[in-house]
mmCIF file of C-alpha atoms (C1' of nucleotides) in Angstrom:
data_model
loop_
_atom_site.group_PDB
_atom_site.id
_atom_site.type_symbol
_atom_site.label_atom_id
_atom_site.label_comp_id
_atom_site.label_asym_id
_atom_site.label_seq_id
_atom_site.Cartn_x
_atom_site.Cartn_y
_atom_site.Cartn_z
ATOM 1 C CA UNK A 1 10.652 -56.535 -8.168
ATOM 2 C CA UNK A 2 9.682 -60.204 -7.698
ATOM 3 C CA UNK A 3 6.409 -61.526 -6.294
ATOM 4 C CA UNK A 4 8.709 -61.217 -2.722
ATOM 5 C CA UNK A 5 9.347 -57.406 -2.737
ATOM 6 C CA UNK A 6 5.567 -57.182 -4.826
ATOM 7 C CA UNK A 7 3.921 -58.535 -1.258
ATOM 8 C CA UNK A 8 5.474 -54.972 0.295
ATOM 9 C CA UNK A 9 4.405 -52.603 -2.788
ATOM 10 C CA UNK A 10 1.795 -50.553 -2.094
ATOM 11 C CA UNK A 11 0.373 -50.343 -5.005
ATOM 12 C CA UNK A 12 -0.431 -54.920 -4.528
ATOM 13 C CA UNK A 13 -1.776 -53.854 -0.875
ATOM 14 C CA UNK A 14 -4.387 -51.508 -2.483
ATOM 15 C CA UNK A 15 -5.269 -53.953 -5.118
ATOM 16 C CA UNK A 16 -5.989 -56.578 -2.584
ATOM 17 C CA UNK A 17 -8.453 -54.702 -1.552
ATOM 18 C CA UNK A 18 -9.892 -52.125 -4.265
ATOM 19 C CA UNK A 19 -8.030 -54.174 -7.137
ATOM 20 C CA UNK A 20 -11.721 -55.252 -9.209
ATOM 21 C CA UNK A 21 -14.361 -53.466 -11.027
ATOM 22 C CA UNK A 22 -17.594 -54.166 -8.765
ATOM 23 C CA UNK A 23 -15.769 -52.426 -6.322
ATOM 24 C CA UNK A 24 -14.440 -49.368 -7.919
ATOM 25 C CA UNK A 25 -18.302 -48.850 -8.784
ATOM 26 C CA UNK A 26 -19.868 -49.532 -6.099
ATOM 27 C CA UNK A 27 -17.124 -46.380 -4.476
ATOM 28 C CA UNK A 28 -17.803 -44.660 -6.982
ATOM 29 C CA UNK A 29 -21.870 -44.436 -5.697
ATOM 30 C CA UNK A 30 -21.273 -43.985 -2.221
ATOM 31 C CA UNK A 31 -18.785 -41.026 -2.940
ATOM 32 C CA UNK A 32 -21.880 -39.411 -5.185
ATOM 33 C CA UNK A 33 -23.939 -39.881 -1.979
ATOM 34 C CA UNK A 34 -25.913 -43.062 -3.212
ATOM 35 C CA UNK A 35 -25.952 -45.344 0.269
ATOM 36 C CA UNK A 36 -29.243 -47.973 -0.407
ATOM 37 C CA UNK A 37 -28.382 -50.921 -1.085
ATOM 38 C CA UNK A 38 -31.029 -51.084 -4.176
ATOM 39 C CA UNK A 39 -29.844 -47.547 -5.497
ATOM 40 C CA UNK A 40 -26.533 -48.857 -5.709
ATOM 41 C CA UNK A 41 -27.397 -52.112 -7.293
ATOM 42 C CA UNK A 42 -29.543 -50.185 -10.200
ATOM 43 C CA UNK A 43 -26.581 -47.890 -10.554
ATOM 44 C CA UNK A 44 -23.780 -50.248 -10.741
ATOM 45 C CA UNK A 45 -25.812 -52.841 -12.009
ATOM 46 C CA UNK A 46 -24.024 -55.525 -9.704
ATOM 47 C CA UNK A 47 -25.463 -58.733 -8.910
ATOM 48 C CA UNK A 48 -27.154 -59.187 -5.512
ATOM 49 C CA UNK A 49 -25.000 -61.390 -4.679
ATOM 50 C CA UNK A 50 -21.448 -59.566 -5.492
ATOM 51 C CA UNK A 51 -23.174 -56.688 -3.970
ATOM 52 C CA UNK A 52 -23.741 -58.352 -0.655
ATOM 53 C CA UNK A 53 -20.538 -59.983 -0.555
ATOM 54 C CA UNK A 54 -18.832 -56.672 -1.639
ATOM 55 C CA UNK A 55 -19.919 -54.266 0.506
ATOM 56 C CA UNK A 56 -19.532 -56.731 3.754
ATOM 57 C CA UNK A 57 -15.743 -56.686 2.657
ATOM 58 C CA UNK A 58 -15.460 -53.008 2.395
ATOM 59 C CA UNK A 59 -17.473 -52.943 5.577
ATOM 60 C CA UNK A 60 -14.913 -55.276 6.956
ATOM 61 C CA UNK A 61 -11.829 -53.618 5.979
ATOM 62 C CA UNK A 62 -12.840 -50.369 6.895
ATOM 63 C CA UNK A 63 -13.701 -48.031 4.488
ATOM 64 C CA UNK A 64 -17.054 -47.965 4.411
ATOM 65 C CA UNK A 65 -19.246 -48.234 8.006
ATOM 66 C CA UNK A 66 -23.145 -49.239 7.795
ATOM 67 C CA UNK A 67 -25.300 -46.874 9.146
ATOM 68 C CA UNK A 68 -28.323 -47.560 10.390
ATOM 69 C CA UNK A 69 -31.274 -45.384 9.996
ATOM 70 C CA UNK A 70 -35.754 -45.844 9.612
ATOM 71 C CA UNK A 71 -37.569 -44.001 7.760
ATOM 72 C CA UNK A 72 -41.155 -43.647 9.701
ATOM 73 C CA UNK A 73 -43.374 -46.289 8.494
ATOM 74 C CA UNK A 74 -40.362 -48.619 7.429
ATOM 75 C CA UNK A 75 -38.189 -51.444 9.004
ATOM 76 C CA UNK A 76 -34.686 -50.580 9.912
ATOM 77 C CA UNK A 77 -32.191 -50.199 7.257
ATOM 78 C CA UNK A 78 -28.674 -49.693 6.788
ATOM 79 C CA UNK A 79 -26.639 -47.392 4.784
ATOM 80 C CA UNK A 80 -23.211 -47.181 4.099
ATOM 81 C CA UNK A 81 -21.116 -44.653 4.263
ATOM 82 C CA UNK A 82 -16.884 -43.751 3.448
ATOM 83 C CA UNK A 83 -14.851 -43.812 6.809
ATOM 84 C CA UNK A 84 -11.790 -41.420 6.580
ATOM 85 C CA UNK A 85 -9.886 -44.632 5.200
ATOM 86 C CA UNK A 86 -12.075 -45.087 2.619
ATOM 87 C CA UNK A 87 -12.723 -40.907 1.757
ATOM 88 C CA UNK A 88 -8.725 -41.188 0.834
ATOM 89 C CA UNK A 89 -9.309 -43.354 -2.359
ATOM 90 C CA UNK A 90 -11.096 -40.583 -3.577
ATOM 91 C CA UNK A 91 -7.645 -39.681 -5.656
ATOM 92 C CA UNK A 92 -7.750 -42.903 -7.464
ATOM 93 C CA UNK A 93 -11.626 -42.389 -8.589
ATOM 94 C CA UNK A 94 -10.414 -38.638 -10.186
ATOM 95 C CA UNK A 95 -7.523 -40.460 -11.551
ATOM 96 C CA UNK A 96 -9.757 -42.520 -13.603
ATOM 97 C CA UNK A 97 -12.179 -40.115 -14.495
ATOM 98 C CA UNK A 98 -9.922 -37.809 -15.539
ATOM 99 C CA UNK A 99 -8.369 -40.848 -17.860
ATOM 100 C CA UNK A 100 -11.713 -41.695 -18.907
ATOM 101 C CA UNK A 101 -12.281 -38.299 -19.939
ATOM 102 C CA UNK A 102 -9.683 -37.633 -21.892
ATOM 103 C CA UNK A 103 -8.755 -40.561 -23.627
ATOM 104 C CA UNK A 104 -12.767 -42.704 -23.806
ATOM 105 C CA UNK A 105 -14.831 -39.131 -24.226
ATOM 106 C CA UNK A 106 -18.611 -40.270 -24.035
ATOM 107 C CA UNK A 107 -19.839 -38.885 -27.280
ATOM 108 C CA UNK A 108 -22.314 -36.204 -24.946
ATOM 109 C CA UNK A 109 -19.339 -35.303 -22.305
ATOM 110 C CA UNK A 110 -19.043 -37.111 -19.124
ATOM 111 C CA UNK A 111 -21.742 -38.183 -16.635
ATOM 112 C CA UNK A 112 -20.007 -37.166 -13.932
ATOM 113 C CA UNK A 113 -17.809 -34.520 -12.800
ATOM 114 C CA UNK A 114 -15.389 -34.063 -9.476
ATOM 115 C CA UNK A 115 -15.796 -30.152 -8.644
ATOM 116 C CA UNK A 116 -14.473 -27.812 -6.084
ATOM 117 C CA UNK A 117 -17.178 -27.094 -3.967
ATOM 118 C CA UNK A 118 -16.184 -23.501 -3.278
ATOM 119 C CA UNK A 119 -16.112 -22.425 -7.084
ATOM 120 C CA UNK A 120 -17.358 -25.099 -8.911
ATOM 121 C CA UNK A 121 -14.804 -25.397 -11.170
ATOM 122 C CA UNK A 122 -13.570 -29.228 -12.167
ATOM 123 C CA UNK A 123 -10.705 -30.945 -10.147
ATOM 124 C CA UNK A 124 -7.710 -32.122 -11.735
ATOM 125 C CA UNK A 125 -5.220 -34.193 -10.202
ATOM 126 C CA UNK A 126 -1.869 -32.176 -10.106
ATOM 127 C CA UNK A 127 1.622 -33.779 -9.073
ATOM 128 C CA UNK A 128 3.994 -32.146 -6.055
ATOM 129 C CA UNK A 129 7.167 -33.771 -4.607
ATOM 130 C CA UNK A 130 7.540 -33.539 -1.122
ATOM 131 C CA UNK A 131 10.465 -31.063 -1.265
ATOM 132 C CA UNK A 132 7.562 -28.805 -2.848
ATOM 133 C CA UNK A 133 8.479 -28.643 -6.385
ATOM 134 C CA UNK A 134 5.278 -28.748 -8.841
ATOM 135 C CA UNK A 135 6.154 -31.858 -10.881
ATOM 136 C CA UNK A 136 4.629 -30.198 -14.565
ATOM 137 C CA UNK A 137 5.591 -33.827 -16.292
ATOM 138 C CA UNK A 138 4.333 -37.073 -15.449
ATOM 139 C CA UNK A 139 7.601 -38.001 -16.923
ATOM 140 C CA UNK A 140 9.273 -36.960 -14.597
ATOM 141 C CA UNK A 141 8.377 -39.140 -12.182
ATOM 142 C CA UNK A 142 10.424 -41.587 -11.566
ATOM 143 C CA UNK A 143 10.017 -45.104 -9.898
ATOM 144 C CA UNK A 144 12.609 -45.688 -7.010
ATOM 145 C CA UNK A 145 13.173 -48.734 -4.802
ATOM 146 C CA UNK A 146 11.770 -47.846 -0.986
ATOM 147 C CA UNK A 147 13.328 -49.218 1.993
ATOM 148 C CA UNK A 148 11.199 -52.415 1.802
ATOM 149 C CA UNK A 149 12.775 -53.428 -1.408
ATOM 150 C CA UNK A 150 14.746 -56.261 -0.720
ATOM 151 C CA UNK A 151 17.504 -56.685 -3.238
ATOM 152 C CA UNK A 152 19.850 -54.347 -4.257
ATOM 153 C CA UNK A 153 18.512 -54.488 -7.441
ATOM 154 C CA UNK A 154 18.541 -51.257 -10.248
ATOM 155 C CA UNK A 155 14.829 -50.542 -10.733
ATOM 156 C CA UNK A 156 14.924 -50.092 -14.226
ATOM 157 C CA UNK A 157 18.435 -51.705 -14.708
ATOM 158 C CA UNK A 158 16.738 -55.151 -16.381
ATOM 159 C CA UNK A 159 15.263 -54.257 -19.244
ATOM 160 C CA UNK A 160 17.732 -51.447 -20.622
ATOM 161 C CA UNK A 161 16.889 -47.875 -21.499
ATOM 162 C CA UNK A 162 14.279 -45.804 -19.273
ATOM 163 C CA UNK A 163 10.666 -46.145 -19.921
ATOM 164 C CA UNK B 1 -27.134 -42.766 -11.771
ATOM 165 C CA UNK B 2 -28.543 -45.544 -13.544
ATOM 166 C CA UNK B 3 -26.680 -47.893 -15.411
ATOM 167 C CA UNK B 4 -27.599 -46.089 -18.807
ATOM 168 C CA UNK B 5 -25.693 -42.881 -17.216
ATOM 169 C CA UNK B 6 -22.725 -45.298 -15.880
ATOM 170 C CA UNK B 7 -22.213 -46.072 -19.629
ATOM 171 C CA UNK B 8 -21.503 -42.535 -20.127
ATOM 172 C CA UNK B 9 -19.552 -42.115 -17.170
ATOM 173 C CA UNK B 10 -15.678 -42.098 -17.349
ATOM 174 C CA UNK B 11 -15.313 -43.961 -14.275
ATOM 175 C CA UNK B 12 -17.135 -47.117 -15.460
ATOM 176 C CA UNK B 13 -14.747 -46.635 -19.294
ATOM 177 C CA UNK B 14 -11.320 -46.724 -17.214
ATOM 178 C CA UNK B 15 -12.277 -49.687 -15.284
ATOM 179 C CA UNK B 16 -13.351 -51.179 -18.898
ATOM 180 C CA UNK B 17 -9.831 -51.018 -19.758
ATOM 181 C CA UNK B 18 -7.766 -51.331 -16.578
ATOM 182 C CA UNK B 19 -10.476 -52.519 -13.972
ATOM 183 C CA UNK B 20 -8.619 -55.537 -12.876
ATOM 184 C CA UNK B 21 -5.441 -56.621 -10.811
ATOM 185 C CA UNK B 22 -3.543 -58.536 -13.100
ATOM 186 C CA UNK B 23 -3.570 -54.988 -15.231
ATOM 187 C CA UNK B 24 -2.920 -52.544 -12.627
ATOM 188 C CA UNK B 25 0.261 -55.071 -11.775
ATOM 189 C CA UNK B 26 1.481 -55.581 -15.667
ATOM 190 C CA UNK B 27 1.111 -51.529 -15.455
ATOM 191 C CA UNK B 28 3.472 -51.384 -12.447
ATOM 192 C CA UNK B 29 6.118 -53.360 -13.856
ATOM 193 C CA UNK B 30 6.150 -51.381 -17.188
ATOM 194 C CA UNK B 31 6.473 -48.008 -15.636
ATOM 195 C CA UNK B 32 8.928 -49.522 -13.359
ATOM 196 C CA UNK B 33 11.016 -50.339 -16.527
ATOM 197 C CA UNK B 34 10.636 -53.820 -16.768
ATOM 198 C CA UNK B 35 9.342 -54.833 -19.817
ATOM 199 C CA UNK B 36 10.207 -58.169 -20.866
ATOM 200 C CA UNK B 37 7.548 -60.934 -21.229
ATOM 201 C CA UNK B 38 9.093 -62.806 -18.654
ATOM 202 C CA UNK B 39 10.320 -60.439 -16.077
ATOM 203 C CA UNK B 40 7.095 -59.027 -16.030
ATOM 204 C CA UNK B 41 5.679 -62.912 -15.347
ATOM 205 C CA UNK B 42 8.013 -63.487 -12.508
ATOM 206 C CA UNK B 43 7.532 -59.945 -11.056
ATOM 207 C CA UNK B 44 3.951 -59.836 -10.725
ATOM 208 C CA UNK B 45 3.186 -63.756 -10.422
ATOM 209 C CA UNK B 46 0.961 -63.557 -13.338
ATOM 210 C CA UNK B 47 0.003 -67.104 -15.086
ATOM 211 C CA UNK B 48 1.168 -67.206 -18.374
ATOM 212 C CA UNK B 49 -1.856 -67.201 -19.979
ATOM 213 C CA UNK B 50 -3.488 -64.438 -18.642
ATOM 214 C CA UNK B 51 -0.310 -62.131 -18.974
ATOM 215 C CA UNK B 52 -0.250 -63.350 -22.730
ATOM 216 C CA UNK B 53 -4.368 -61.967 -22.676
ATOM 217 C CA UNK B 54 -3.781 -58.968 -20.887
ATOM 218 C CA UNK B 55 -0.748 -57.673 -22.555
ATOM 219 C CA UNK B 56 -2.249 -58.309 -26.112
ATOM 220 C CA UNK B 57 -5.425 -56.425 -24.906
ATOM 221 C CA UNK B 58 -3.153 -52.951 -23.384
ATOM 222 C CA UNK B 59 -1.478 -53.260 -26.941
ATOM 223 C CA UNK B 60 -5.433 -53.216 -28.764
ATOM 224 C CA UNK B 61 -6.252 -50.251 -26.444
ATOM 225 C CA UNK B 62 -3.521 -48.537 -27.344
ATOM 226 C CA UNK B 63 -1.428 -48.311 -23.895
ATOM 227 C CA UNK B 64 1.006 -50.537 -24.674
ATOM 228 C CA UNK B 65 3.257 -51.275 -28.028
ATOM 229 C CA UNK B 66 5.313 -53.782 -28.442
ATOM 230 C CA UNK B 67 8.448 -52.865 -29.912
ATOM 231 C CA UNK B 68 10.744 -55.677 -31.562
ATOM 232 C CA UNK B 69 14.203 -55.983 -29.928
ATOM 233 C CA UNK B 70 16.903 -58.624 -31.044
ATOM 234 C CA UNK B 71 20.010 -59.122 -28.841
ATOM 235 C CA UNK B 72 23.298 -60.748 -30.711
ATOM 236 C CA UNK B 73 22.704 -64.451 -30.675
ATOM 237 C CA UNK B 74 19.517 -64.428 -30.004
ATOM 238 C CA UNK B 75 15.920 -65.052 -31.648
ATOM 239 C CA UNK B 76 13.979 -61.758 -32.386
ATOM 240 C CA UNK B 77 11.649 -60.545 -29.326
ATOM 241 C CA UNK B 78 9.286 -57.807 -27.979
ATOM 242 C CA UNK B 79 9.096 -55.691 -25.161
ATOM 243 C CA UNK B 80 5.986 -53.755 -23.880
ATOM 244 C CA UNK B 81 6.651 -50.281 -23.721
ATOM 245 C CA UNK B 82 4.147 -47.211 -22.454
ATOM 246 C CA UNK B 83 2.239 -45.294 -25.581
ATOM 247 C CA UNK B 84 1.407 -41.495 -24.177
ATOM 248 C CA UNK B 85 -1.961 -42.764 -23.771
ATOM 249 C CA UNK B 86 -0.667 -45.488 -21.169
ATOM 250 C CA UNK B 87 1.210 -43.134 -19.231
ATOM 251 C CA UNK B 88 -1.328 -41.010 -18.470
ATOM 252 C CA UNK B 89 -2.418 -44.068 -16.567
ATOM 253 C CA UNK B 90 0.292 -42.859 -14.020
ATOM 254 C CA UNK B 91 -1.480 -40.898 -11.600
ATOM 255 C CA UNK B 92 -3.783 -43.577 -10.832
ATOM 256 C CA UNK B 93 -1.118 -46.028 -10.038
ATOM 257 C CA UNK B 94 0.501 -43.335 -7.690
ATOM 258 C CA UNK B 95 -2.648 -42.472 -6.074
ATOM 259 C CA UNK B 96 -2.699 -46.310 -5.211
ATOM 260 C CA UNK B 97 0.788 -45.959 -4.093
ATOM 261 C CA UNK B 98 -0.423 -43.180 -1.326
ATOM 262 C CA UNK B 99 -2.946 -45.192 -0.459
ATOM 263 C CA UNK B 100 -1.362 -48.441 0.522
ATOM 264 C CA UNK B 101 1.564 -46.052 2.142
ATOM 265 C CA UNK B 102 -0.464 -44.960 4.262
ATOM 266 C CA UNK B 103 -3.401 -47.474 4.908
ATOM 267 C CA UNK B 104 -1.347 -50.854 4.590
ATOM 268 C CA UNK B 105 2.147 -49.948 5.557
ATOM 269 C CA UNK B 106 4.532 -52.751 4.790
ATOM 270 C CA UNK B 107 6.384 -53.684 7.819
ATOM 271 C CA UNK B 108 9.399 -52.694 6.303
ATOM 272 C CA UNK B 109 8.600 -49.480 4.545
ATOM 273 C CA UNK B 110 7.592 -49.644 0.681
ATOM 274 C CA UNK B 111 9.041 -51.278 -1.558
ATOM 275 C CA UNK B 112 8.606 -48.712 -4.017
ATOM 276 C CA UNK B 113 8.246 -45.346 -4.521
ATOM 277 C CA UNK B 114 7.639 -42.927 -6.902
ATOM 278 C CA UNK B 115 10.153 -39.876 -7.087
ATOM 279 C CA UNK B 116 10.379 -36.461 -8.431
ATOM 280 C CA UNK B 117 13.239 -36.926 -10.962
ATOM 281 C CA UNK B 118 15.165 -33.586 -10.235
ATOM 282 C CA UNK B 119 15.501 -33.435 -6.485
ATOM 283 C CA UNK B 120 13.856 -37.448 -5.522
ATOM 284 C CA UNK B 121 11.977 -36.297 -3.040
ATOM 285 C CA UNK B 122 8.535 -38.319 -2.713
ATOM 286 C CA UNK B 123 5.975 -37.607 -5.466
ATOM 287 C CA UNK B 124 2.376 -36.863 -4.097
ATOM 288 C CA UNK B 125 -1.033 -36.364 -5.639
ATOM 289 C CA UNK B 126 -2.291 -32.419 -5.014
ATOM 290 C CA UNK B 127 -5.865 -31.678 -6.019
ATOM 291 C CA UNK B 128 -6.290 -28.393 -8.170
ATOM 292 C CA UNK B 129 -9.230 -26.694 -9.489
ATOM 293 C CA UNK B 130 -9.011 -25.454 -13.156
ATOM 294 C CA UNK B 131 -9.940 -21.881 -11.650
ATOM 295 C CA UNK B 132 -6.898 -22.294 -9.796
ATOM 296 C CA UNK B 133 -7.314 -23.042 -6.392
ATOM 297 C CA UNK B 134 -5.840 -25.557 -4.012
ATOM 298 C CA UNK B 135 -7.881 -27.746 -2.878
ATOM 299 C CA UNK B 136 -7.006 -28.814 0.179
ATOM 300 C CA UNK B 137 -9.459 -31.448 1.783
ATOM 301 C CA UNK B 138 -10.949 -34.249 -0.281
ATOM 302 C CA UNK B 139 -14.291 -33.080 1.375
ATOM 303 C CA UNK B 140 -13.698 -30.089 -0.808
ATOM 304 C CA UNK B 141 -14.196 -32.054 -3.918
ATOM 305 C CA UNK B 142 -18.062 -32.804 -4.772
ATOM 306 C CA UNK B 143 -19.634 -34.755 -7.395
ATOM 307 C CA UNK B 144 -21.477 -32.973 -9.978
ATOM 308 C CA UNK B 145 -23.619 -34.307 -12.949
ATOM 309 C CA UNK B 146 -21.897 -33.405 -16.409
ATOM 310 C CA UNK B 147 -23.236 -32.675 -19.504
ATOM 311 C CA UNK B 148 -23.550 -36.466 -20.452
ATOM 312 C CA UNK B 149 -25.953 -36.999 -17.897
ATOM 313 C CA UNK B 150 -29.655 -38.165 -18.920
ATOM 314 C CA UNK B 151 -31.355 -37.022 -16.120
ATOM 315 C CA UNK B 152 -32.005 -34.039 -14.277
ATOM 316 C CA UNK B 153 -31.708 -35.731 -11.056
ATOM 317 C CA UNK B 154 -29.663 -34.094 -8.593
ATOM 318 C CA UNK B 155 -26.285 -36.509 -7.365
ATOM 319 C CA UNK B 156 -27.194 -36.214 -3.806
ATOM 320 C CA UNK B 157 -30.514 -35.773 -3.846
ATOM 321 C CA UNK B 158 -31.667 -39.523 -3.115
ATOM 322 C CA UNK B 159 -29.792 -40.739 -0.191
ATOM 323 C CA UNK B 160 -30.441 -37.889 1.821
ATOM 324 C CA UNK B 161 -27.513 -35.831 3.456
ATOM 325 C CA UNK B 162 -24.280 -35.454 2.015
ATOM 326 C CA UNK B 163 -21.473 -37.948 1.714
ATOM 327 C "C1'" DG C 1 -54.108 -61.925 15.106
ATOM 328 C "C1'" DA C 2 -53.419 -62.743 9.717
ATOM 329 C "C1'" DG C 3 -51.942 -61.151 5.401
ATOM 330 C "C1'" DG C 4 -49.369 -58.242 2.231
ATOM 331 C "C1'" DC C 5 -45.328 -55.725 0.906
ATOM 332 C "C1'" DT C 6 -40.550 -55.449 0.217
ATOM 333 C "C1'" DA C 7 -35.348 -54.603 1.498
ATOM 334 C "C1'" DG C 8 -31.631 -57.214 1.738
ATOM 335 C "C1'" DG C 9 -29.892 -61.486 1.812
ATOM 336 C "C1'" DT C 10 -29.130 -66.453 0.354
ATOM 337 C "C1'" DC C 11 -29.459 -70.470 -2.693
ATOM 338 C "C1'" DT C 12 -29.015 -73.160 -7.118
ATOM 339 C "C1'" DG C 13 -27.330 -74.335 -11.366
ATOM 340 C "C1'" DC C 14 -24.984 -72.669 -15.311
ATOM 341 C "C1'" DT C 15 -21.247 -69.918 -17.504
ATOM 342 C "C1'" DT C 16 -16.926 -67.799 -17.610
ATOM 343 C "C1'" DG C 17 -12.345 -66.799 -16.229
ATOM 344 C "C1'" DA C 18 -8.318 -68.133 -13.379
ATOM 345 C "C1'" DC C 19 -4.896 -71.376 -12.767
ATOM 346 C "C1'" DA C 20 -1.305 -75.272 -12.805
ATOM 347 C "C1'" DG C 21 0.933 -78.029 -15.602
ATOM 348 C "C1'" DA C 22 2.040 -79.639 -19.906
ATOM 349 C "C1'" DC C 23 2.915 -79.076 -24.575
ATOM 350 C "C1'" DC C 24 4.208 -76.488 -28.916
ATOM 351 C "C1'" DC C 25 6.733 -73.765 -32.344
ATOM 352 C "C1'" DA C 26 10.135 -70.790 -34.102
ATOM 353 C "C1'" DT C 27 14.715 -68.929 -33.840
ATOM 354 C "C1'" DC C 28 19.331 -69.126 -32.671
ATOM 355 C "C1'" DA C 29 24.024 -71.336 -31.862
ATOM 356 C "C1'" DA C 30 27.037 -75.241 -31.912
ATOM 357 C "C1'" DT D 1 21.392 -81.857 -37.377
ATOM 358 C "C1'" DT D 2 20.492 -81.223 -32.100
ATOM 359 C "C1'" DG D 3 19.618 -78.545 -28.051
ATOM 360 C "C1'" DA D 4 18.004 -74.512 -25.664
ATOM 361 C "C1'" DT D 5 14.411 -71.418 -24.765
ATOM 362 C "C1'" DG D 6 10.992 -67.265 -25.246
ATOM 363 C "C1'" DG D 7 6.481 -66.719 -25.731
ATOM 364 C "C1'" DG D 8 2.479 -68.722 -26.696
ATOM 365 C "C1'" DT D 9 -1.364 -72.290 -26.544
ATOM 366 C "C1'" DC D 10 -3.903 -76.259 -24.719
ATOM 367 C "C1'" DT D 11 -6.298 -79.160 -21.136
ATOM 368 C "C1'" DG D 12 -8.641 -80.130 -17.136
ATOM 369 C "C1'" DT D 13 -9.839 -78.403 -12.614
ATOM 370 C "C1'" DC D 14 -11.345 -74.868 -9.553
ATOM 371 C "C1'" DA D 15 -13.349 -70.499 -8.267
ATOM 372 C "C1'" DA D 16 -16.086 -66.569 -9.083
ATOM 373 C "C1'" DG D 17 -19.700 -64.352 -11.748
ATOM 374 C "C1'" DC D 18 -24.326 -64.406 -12.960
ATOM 375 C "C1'" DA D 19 -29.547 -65.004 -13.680
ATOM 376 C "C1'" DG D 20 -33.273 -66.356 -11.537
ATOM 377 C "C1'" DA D 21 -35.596 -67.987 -7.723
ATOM 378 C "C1'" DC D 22 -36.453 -68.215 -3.003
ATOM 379 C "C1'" DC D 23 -36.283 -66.629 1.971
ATOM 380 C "C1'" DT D 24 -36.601 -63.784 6.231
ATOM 381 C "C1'" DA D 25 -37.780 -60.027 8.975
ATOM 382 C "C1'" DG D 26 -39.993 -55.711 9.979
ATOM 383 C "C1'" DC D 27 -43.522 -52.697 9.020
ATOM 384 C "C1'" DC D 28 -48.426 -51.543 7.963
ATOM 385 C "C1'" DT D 29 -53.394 -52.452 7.351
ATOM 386 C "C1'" DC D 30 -57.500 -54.878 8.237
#
DNA sequence: GAGGCTAGGTCTGCTTGACAGACCCATCAA
DNA sequence: TTGATGGGTCTGTCAAGCAGACCTAGCCTC
């Protein structure tokens, strides 16, 4: 794949617009239900300013919405919330803390944990194909070109053996 | 969660490691098969020097090696190639992969995809809970505090209503 | 009305990383 | 020896991150 067929891969798309740490963070407070602005900062310990300028681009693309709400007594404040859009990178957050949790352990167990709400018990990513086979190894899964690859090229043809 | 819990939490170790574009796209190539210094330059757009940084830091962490490769006639060289560690990287990358499918189609169609290897049908993320259970909707999936967690604060507790 | 408080935003100057382009070194073949 | 080149390093410029300071607007109290 050159930096031609890398402008249709998915996988750039998403990173154009979740690609950085500040904002992988900053999702990762709003799906735990932390909205203010403040409680987010202290959390993620962001900078005002890449806060700001962070959450206006989520805003922007449409993942998160501001909400606007007072509290009696108070001015009128926003929070922000995950549209649908934004509720479906909730995969790549698990991803990662399952990674983190297996291969960085914090020396106390994790902070955090993704749980089923019925039972309680931790979610784990599993794999399916869409013919409905459970895909047991992440070996095998396999990269393919999709129909927006432009050259007839052998995915893993350049470099020799399989990964 | 305050930045002394976001040190503990799994989330904020991943993004440590892999929190960053250039990454994510090095990542891409090498579970694509391409492993080559400067295939992996051409194919992500990478400057030099930063592809020089970020490969030598995935080798330090311990998700990539380089493994020495001569070809007749020429000078001895190195590819990058996965360590277990790195490939359990994978369902993050195809979780990004759903996620630009579906939110930022190409106009084309993908240029990639990742495949089941038996039967090459499409390869999806499923969320499971270790009792068992499918879980269907990401709405199904709350955060919980985990043992790491310094306070007794509850996750949703201080933004009000639920995500 | 004035004054105080503060949530969220903006500004300034410094630091750090990205980046383009150039240069470098080691290994091979002729 | 020379020439080619893979992978790395260097230099100067630009952009983003960052700490700290400052600002604005809405509320309350007096």
């Amino acid at each position: 794949m050159d930096p031609t067929d890398a402008a249709a891969c998915s996988i750039a798309r998403t990173l154009d617009v979740v690609g950085e740490k500040w904002t992988f963070l900053i999702l990762r407070e709003v799906f735990r239900g932390v909205r203010r602005f403040d409680d987010v900062r202290v959390a993620t310990g962001a900078p005002r300013q890449v806060l700001s300028e962070r959450l206006a681009s989520l805003v922007d693309r449409g993942i998160l919405r501001r909400e606007p709400y007072r509290e009696p007594g108070q001015r009128p404040r926003h929070e922000y919330r995950l549209t649908d859009r934004g509720f479906d990178l909730y995969p790549i957050l698990i991803a990662m803390l399952a990674w983190g949790d297996r291969h960085l352990p914090a020396p106390d167990g994790p902070a955090l944990r993704a749980a089923h709400r019925d039972c309680g018990a931790d979610v784990r990513i599993a794999l399916r194909c869409e013919a409905g086979h459970e895909v047991a190894a992440l070996r095998d899964v396999v990269p393919r070109p999709g129909p927006g690859a432009r050259r007839a090229q052998t995915v893993a043809g350049s470099s020799g053996s399989r990964v």
